[in-house]
C-alpha cells in the first residue's frame, strides 16, 4: 500500500517540530510567560541584560551581536555568575581593583 507508506513517512515531520517546540517549554514554566516582550537592554555593573515586561525575568544581552544569550533568571547575580563560569563571551570585562585603591577619605 503506497498510500499508507507515505502517511507513515509524513508523521516524522510534525514529531520533530514538536520536539523542537518542547525544548522551549522549560522557559514557559515560569508563570506561563513566554518572555516574548523583553525590555530594551539595561546596563548594570558592566553587564547588559534584558528584563521581561511580562514577568520580570532577566536574561543577559550581547550588545555587539545585539541578541540575548544564556539562561533566564530572576536573579541577575546568578546570571553574571553563570556567565563568569561558562565564559559565554571571549571578551573580558576589566574588573576595577577596588581593594587596592581604597583611599582614606
Ligand atoms: Zn516573562
CSV table of N, CA, C and O and ligand atoms in Angstrom, one decimal:
chain,number,residue,atom,x,y,z
A,1,UNK,N,0.8,-1.2,0.0
A,1,UNK,CA,0.0,0.0,0.0
A,1,UNK,C,0.9,1.3,0.0
A,1,UNK,O,1.4,1.6,1.0
A,2,UNK,N,1.0,1.9,-1.1
A,2,UNK,CA,1.9,3.1,-1.2
A,2,UNK,C,1.3,4.3,-0.4
A,2,UNK,O,2.1,5.1,0.1
A,3,UNK,N,0.0,4.3,-0.3
A,3,UNK,CA,-0.6,5.5,0.4
A,3,UNK,C,-0.3,5.4,1.8
A,3,UNK,O,0.1,6.4,2.5
A,4,UNK,N,-0.5,4.2,2.4
A,4,UNK,CA,-0.2,4.1,3.8
A,4,UNK,C,1.3,4.3,4.1
A,4,UNK,O,1.6,4.9,5.2
A,5,UNK,N,2.1,3.9,3.2
A,5,UNK,CA,3.5,4.1,3.4
A,5,UNK,C,3.9,5.6,3.5
A,5,UNK,O,4.7,6.0,4.3
A,6,UNK,N,3.2,6.4,2.6
A,6,UNK,CA,3.5,7.8,2.6
A,6,UNK,C,3.1,8.4,3.9
A,6,UNK,O,3.8,9.3,4.4
A,7,UNK,N,1.9,8.0,4.4
A,7,UNK,CA,1.4,8.6,5.7
A,7,UNK,C,2.4,8.4,6.8
A,7,UNK,O,2.7,9.3,7.6
A,8,UNK,N,3.0,7.2,6.8
A,8,UNK,CA,3.9,6.8,7.9
A,8,UNK,C,5.1,7.8,7.8
A,8,UNK,O,5.6,8.2,8.8
A,9,UNK,N,5.6,8.0,6.6
A,9,UNK,CA,6.7,8.9,6.4
A,9,UNK,C,6.5,10.3,6.9
A,9,UNK,O,7.3,10.9,7.6
A,10,UNK,N,5.3,10.8,6.6
A,10,UNK,CA,4.9,12.2,6.9
A,10,UNK,C,4.8,12.4,8.4
A,10,UNK,O,4.8,13.5,8.9
A,11,UNK,N,4.6,11.3,9.2
A,11,UNK,CA,4.4,11.5,10.6
A,11,UNK,C,5.7,12.0,11.3
A,11,UNK,O,5.6,12.6,12.4
A,12,UNK,N,6.8,11.8,10.7
A,12,UNK,CA,8.0,12.2,11.3
A,12,UNK,C,8.2,13.7,11.4
A,12,UNK,O,8.8,14.3,12.3
A,13,UNK,N,7.7,14.4,10.4
A,13,UNK,CA,7.9,15.9,10.3
A,13,UNK,C,7.2,16.6,11.5
A,13,UNK,O,7.9,17.3,12.2
A,14,UNK,N,5.9,16.4,11.8
A,14,UNK,CA,5.3,17.1,12.9
A,14,UNK,C,6.0,16.6,14.2
A,14,UNK,O,6.1,17.4,15.1
A,15,UNK,N,6.4,15.4,14.3
A,15,UNK,CA,7.0,14.9,15.5
A,15,UNK,C,8.3,15.7,15.8
A,15,UNK,O,8.5,16.1,17.0
A,16,UNK,N,9.1,15.9,14.8
A,16,UNK,CA,10.4,16.6,15.0
A,16,UNK,C,10.1,18.1,15.4
A,16,UNK,O,10.8,18.7,16.1
A,17,UNK,N,9.0,18.6,14.8
A,17,UNK,CA,8.6,20.0,15.1
A,17,UNK,C,8.2,20.1,16.5
A,17,UNK,O,8.5,21.1,17.2
A,18,UNK,N,7.5,19.1,17.0
A,18,UNK,CA,7.0,19.1,18.4
A,18,UNK,C,8.2,19.1,19.3
A,18,UNK,O,8.3,19.8,20.3
A,19,UNK,N,9.2,18.2,19.0
A,19,UNK,CA,10.4,18.1,19.8
A,19,UNK,C,11.1,19.4,20.0
A,19,UNK,O,11.5,19.8,21.0
A,20,UNK,N,11.2,20.2,18.9
A,20,UNK,CA,11.8,21.5,18.9
A,20,UNK,C,11.0,22.4,19.8
A,20,UNK,O,11.5,23.2,20.6
A,21,UNK,N,9.7,22.4,19.7
A,21,UNK,CA,8.8,23.2,20.5
A,21,UNK,C,9.0,22.9,22.0
A,21,UNK,O,9.0,23.8,22.8
A,22,UNK,N,9.1,21.6,22.3
A,22,UNK,CA,9.2,21.2,23.7
A,22,UNK,C,10.5,21.7,24.3
A,22,UNK,O,10.6,21.8,25.5
A,23,UNK,N,11.5,22.0,23.5
A,23,UNK,CA,12.8,22.4,24.0
A,23,UNK,C,12.6,23.8,24.8
A,23,UNK,O,13.3,24.1,25.7
A,24,UNK,N,11.6,24.5,24.4
A,24,UNK,CA,11.4,25.8,25.0
A,24,UNK,C,10.4,25.8,26.1
A,24,UNK,O,10.1,26.8,26.8
A,25,UNK,N,9.9,24.6,26.4
A,25,UNK,CA,8.8,24.5,27.5
A,25,UNK,C,9.3,24.9,28.8
A,25,UNK,O,8.7,25.5,29.6
A,26,UNK,N,10.6,24.5,29.1
A,26,UNK,CA,11.2,24.8,30.4
A,26,UNK,C,11.0,26.3,30.8
A,26,UNK,O,10.8,26.7,31.9
A,27,UNK,N,11.2,27.1,29.8
A,27,UNK,CA,11.1,28.6,30.0
A,27,UNK,C,9.7,29.0,30.3
A,27,UNK,O,9.4,29.9,31.1
A,28,UNK,N,8.7,28.3,29.7
A,28,UNK,CA,7.3,28.7,29.8
A,28,UNK,C,6.8,28.4,31.2
A,28,UNK,O,5.8,29.0,31.7
A,29,UNK,N,7.5,27.5,31.9
A,29,UNK,CA,7.0,27.1,33.2
A,29,UNK,C,7.0,28.3,34.2
A,29,UNK,O,6.3,28.3,35.2
A,30,UNK,N,7.8,29.3,33.9
A,30,UNK,CA,7.8,30.5,34.8
A,30,UNK,C,6.4,31.3,34.5
A,30,UNK,O,6.3,32.0,33.6
A,31,UNK,N,5.5,31.1,35.4
A,31,UNK,CA,4.2,31.8,35.4
A,31,UNK,C,3.6,31.8,34.0
A,31,UNK,O,2.8,32.7,33.7
A,32,UNK,N,3.8,30.8,33.2
A,32,UNK,CA,3.2,30.7,31.9
A,32,UNK,C,3.6,31.8,31.0
A,32,UNK,O,2.8,32.1,30.1
A,33,UNK,N,4.7,32.4,31.2
A,33,UNK,CA,5.1,33.5,30.4
A,33,UNK,C,6.1,33.1,29.3
A,33,UNK,O,7.0,32.3,29.6
A,34,UNK,N,5.9,33.6,28.1
A,34,UNK,CA,6.8,33.2,27.0
A,34,UNK,C,8.0,34.1,26.9
A,34,UNK,O,8.9,34.0,26.1
A,35,UNK,N,8.1,35.2,27.7
A,35,UNK,CA,9.1,36.2,27.7
A,35,UNK,C,9.3,36.7,26.3
A,35,UNK,O,10.4,36.9,25.8
A,36,UNK,N,8.2,37.0,25.7
A,36,UNK,CA,8.3,37.5,24.3
A,36,UNK,C,8.5,39.0,24.3
A,36,UNK,O,9.1,39.5,23.3
A,37,UNK,N,8.0,39.6,25.3
A,37,UNK,CA,8.3,41.1,25.3
A,37,UNK,C,9.4,41.4,26.3
A,37,UNK,O,9.2,41.5,27.5
A,38,UNK,N,10.6,41.5,25.8
A,38,UNK,CA,11.7,41.8,26.6
A,38,UNK,C,11.9,43.3,26.5
A,38,UNK,O,11.7,44.0,25.4
A,39,UNK,N,12.4,43.9,27.6
A,39,UNK,CA,12.6,45.3,27.7
A,39,UNK,C,13.8,45.7,26.8
A,39,UNK,O,14.6,44.8,26.4
A,40,UNK,N,14.1,47.0,26.6
A,40,UNK,CA,15.3,47.4,26.0
A,40,UNK,C,16.4,47.1,26.9
A,40,UNK,O,16.3,47.1,28.1
A,41,UNK,N,17.6,46.7,26.3
A,41,UNK,CA,18.7,46.3,27.2
A,41,UNK,C,19.1,47.3,28.2
A,41,UNK,O,19.2,48.5,27.9
A,42,UNK,N,19.3,46.8,29.4
A,42,UNK,CA,19.7,47.7,30.5
A,42,UNK,C,21.2,47.4,30.9
A,42,UNK,O,21.6,46.2,30.8
A,43,UNK,N,21.9,48.4,31.2
A,43,UNK,CA,23.3,48.2,31.6
A,43,UNK,C,23.4,48.3,33.1
A,43,UNK,O,22.9,49.3,33.7
A,44,UNK,N,24.1,47.4,33.7
A,44,UNK,CA,24.4,47.4,35.1
A,44,UNK,C,25.7,46.7,35.5
A,44,UNK,O,25.9,45.6,35.1
A,45,UNK,N,26.5,47.4,36.2
A,45,UNK,CA,27.8,46.9,36.6
A,45,UNK,C,28.6,46.2,35.5
A,45,UNK,O,29.2,45.2,35.7
A,46,UNK,N,28.6,46.8,34.3
A,46,UNK,CA,29.4,46.3,33.2
A,46,UNK,C,28.7,45.2,32.5
A,46,UNK,O,29.2,44.7,31.5
A,47,UNK,N,27.5,44.9,32.9
A,47,UNK,CA,26.7,43.8,32.2
A,47,UNK,C,25.5,44.4,31.6
A,47,UNK,O,24.9,45.3,32.1
A,48,UNK,N,25.1,43.8,30.4
A,48,UNK,CA,23.9,44.2,29.7
A,48,UNK,C,22.9,43.1,29.8
A,48,UNK,O,23.2,42.0,29.6
A,49,UNK,N,21.7,43.5,30.1
A,49,UNK,CA,20.7,42.4,30.2
A,49,UNK,C,19.3,43.0,29.9
A,49,UNK,O,19.1,44.2,29.9
A,50,UNK,N,18.4,42.1,29.6
A,50,UNK,CA,17.0,42.5,29.3
A,50,UNK,C,16.1,42.0,30.3
A,50,UNK,O,16.4,41.0,31.0
A,51,UNK,N,15.0,42.6,30.5
A,51,UNK,CA,14.0,42.2,31.5
A,51,UNK,C,12.7,42.0,30.8
A,51,UNK,O,12.3,42.7,30.0
A,52,UNK,N,12.1,40.8,31.1
A,52,UNK,CA,10.8,40.5,30.6
A,52,UNK,C,9.7,41.4,31.1
A,52,UNK,O,9.6,41.6,32.4
A,53,UNK,N,9.0,42.1,30.3
A,53,UNK,CA,8.0,43.0,30.7
A,53,UNK,C,6.8,42.3,31.3
A,53,UNK,O,5.9,42.9,31.9
A,54,UNK,N,6.7,41.0,31.0
A,54,UNK,CA,5.5,40.2,31.5
A,54,UNK,C,5.7,39.7,32.9
A,54,UNK,O,4.8,39.8,33.7
A,55,UNK,N,6.9,39.1,33.2
A,55,UNK,CA,7.1,38.5,34.5
A,55,UNK,C,8.3,39.0,35.2
A,55,UNK,O,8.5,38.7,36.4
A,56,UNK,N,9.2,39.8,34.5
A,56,UNK,CA,10.3,40.4,35.2
A,56,UNK,C,11.5,39.5,35.2
A,56,UNK,O,12.5,39.9,35.9
A,57,UNK,N,11.5,38.4,34.5
A,57,UNK,CA,12.7,37.6,34.4
A,57,UNK,C,13.8,38.3,33.6
A,57,UNK,O,13.5,39.1,32.7
A,58,UNK,N,15.0,38.0,33.9
A,58,UNK,CA,16.1,38.7,33.3
A,58,UNK,C,16.9,37.7,32.4
A,58,UNK,O,17.0,36.5,32.7
A,59,UNK,N,17.6,38.3,31.4
A,59,UNK,CA,18.5,37.5,30.6
A,59,UNK,C,19.6,38.4,30.1
A,59,UNK,O,19.4,39.5,29.7
A,60,UNK,N,20.8,37.9,30.0
A,60,UNK,CA,22.0,38.7,29.6
A,60,UNK,C,21.8,39.0,28.1
A,60,UNK,O,21.2,38.2,27.3
A,61,UNK,N,22.4,40.1,27.7
A,61,UNK,CA,22.2,40.6,26.3
A,61,UNK,C,23.6,41.0,25.8
A,61,UNK,O,24.3,41.7,26.5
A,62,UNK,N,23.9,40.6,24.6
A,62,UNK,CA,25.2,40.9,24.0
A,62,UNK,C,24.9,42.1,23.1
A,62,UNK,O,24.2,42.1,22.1
A,63,UNK,N,25.6,43.2,23.4
A,63,UNK,CA,25.4,44.5,22.7
A,63,UNK,C,26.0,44.4,21.3
A,63,UNK,O,25.5,45.1,20.4
A,64,UNK,N,27.0,43.7,21.1
A,64,UNK,CA,27.7,43.6,19.8
A,64,UNK,C,26.9,42.8,18.9
A,64,UNK,O,26.7,43.1,17.7
A,65,UNK,N,26.5,41.6,19.3
A,65,UNK,CA,25.7,40.7,18.5
A,65,UNK,C,24.2,41.2,18.5
A,65,UNK,O,23.4,40.7,17.6
A,66,UNK,N,23.9,42.0,19.4
A,66,UNK,CA,22.5,42.5,19.6
A,66,UNK,C,21.5,41.4,19.7
A,66,UNK,O,20.5,41.3,19.0
A,67,UNK,N,21.8,40.5,20.6
A,67,UNK,CA,20.8,39.4,20.9
A,67,UNK,C,21.1,38.9,22.3
A,67,UNK,O,22.2,38.9,22.8
A,68,UNK,N,20.0,38.4,22.9
A,68,UNK,CA,20.1,37.8,24.2
A,68,UNK,C,20.7,36.5,24.2
A,68,UNK,O,20.7,35.8,23.1
A,69,UNK,N,21.4,36.1,25.3
A,69,UNK,CA,22.0,34.8,25.3
A,69,UNK,C,22.0,34.2,26.7
A,69,UNK,O,21.7,35.0,27.7
A,70,UNK,N,22.3,32.9,26.8
A,70,UNK,CA,22.4,32.3,28.2
A,70,UNK,C,21.0,32.0,28.8
A,70,UNK,O,20.0,32.2,28.1
A,71,UNK,N,21.0,31.6,30.0
A,71,UNK,CA,19.8,31.2,30.7
A,71,UNK,C,19.0,32.4,31.2
A,71,UNK,O,19.5,33.5,31.3
A,72,UNK,N,17.7,32.1,31.5
A,72,UNK,CA,16.9,33.1,32.1
A,72,UNK,C,17.0,33.0,33.6
A,72,UNK,O,17.1,31.9,34.1
A,73,UNK,N,16.9,34.1,34.3
A,73,UNK,CA,16.8,34.0,35.8
A,73,UNK,C,16.3,35.3,36.3
A,73,UNK,O,16.4,36.4,35.8
A,74,UNK,N,15.6,35.2,37.5
A,74,UNK,CA,15.1,36.4,38.1
A,74,UNK,C,16.2,37.1,38.9
A,74,UNK,O,16.1,38.2,39.3
A,75,UNK,N,17.3,36.4,39.1
A,75,UNK,CA,18.4,36.9,39.9
A,75,UNK,C,19.5,37.2,39.0
A,75,UNK,O,20.2,36.4,38.4
A,76,UNK,N,19.8,38.5,38.8
A,76,UNK,CA,20.8,39.0,37.9
A,76,UNK,C,22.2,38.5,38.4
A,76,UNK,O,23.1,38.1,37.6
A,77,UNK,N,22.4,38.4,39.7
A,77,UNK,CA,23.7,37.9,40.2
A,77,UNK,C,24.0,36.5,39.7
A,77,UNK,O,25.1,36.2,39.4
A,78,UNK,N,22.9,35.7,39.7
A,78,UNK,CA,23.1,34.3,39.2
A,78,UNK,C,23.5,34.3,37.8
A,78,UNK,O,24.3,33.5,37.3
A,79,UNK,N,22.9,35.2,36.9
A,79,UNK,CA,23.2,35.2,35.5
A,79,UNK,C,24.7,35.6,35.3
A,79,UNK,O,25.4,35.0,34.5
A,80,UNK,N,25.1,36.6,36.1
A,80,UNK,CA,26.5,37.1,36.0
A,80,UNK,C,27.5,36.0,36.4
A,80,UNK,O,28.5,35.7,35.8
A,81,UNK,N,27.1,35.3,37.5
A,81,UNK,CA,27.9,34.2,38.0
A,81,UNK,C,28.0,33.1,36.9
A,81,UNK,O,29.1,32.5,36.7
A,82,UNK,N,26.9,32.8,36.3
A,82,UNK,CA,26.8,31.7,35.3
A,82,UNK,C,27.7,32.1,34.1
A,82,UNK,O,28.4,31.3,33.5
A,83,UNK,N,27.7,33.4,33.7
A,83,UNK,CA,28.4,33.9,32.6
A,83,UNK,C,29.9,33.7,32.9
A,83,UNK,O,30.7,33.3,32.1
A,84,UNK,N,30.3,34.1,34.2
A,84,UNK,CA,31.7,34.0,34.5
A,84,UNK,C,32.2,32.6,34.5
A,84,UNK,O,33.3,32.3,34.1
A,85,UNK,N,31.3,31.7,34.9
A,85,UNK,CA,31.7,30.3,35.0
A,85,UNK,C,31.9,29.7,33.6
A,85,UNK,O,32.8,29.0,33.3
A,86,UNK,N,30.9,30.0,32.7
A,86,UNK,CA,30.9,29.4,31.4
A,86,UNK,C,31.8,30.2,30.4
A,86,UNK,O,32.0,29.7,29.3
A,87,UNK,N,32.1,31.4,30.7
A,87,UNK,CA,32.9,32.3,29.7
A,87,UNK,C,32.1,32.3,28.4
A,87,UNK,O,32.6,32.0,27.4
A,88,UNK,N,30.9,32.8,28.5
A,88,UNK,CA,30.0,32.8,27.4
A,88,UNK,C,30.5,33.6,26.2
A,88,UNK,O,30.3,33.4,25.1
A,89,UNK,N,31.2,34.7,26.6
A,89,UNK,CA,31.8,35.5,25.5
A,89,UNK,C,33.3,35.7,25.8
A,89,UNK,O,33.7,35.7,27.0
A,90,UNK,N,34.1,35.7,24.8
A,90,UNK,CA,35.5,35.8,24.9
A,90,UNK,C,36.0,37.1,25.5
A,90,UNK,O,37.1,37.2,26.1
A,91,UNK,N,35.1,38.1,25.4
A,91,UNK,CA,35.5,39.4,25.9
A,91,UNK,C,35.7,39.4,27.4
A,91,UNK,O,34.9,38.8,28.1
A,92,UNK,N,36.7,40.0,27.9
A,92,UNK,CA,36.9,40.1,29.3
A,92,UNK,C,36.6,41.5,29.7
A,92,UNK,O,37.2,42.5,29.2
A,93,UNK,N,35.8,41.6,30.7
A,93,UNK,CA,35.4,42.9,31.2
A,93,UNK,C,36.4,43.3,32.4
A,93,UNK,O,36.5,42.5,33.3
A,94,UNK,N,37.2,44.3,32.2
A,94,UNK,CA,38.1,44.7,33.2
A,94,UNK,C,37.5,45.0,34.5
A,94,UNK,O,36.5,45.7,34.6
A,95,UNK,N,38.0,44.3,35.5
A,95,UNK,CA,37.4,44.5,36.9
A,95,UNK,C,38.3,45.5,37.6
A,95,UNK,O,39.5,45.3,37.8
A,96,UNK,N,37.6,46.5,38.1
A,96,UNK,CA,38.4,47.5,38.9
A,96,UNK,C,38.9,46.9,40.2
A,96,UNK,O,38.2,46.2,40.9
A,97,UNK,N,40.1,47.2,40.5
A,97,UNK,CA,40.8,46.7,41.6
A,97,UNK,C,40.4,47.5,42.9
A,97,UNK,O,41.1,48.4,43.3
A,98,UNK,N,39.3,47.3,43.4
A,98,UNK,CA,38.7,48.1,44.4
A,98,UNK,C,39.5,48.1,45.7
A,98,UNK,O,39.8,49.1,46.3
A,99,UNK,N,39.9,46.9,46.1
A,99,UNK,CA,40.6,46.7,47.4
A,99,UNK,C,41.9,47.5,47.4
A,99,UNK,O,42.3,48.0,48.5
A,100,UNK,N,42.6,47.6,46.3
A,100,UNK,CA,43.9,48.2,46.3
A,100,UNK,C,43.8,49.7,46.3
A,100,UNK,O,44.7,50.4,46.7
A,101,UNK,N,42.7,50.2,45.7
A,101,UNK,CA,42.6,51.7,45.5
A,101,UNK,C,41.8,52.3,46.6
A,101,UNK,O,41.3,53.5,46.4
A,102,UNK,N,41.6,51.7,47.7
A,102,UNK,CA,40.8,52.3,48.8
A,102,UNK,C,41.6,53.4,49.5
A,102,UNK,O,42.6,53.1,50.1
A,103,UNK,N,41.2,54.6,49.2
A,103,UNK,CA,42.0,55.7,49.9
A,103,UNK,C,41.3,56.1,51.1
A,103,UNK,O,40.0,56.0,51.2
A,104,UNK,N,42.1,56.7,52.0
A,104,UNK,CA,41.5,57.2,53.2
A,104,UNK,C,40.7,58.5,53.0
A,104,UNK,O,41.2,59.4,52.4
A,105,UNK,N,39.5,58.4,53.3
A,105,UNK,CA,38.6,59.6,53.0
A,105,UNK,C,38.4,60.4,54.2
A,105,UNK,O,38.4,59.9,55.3
B,1,LIG,ZN1,8.4,36.5,31.0
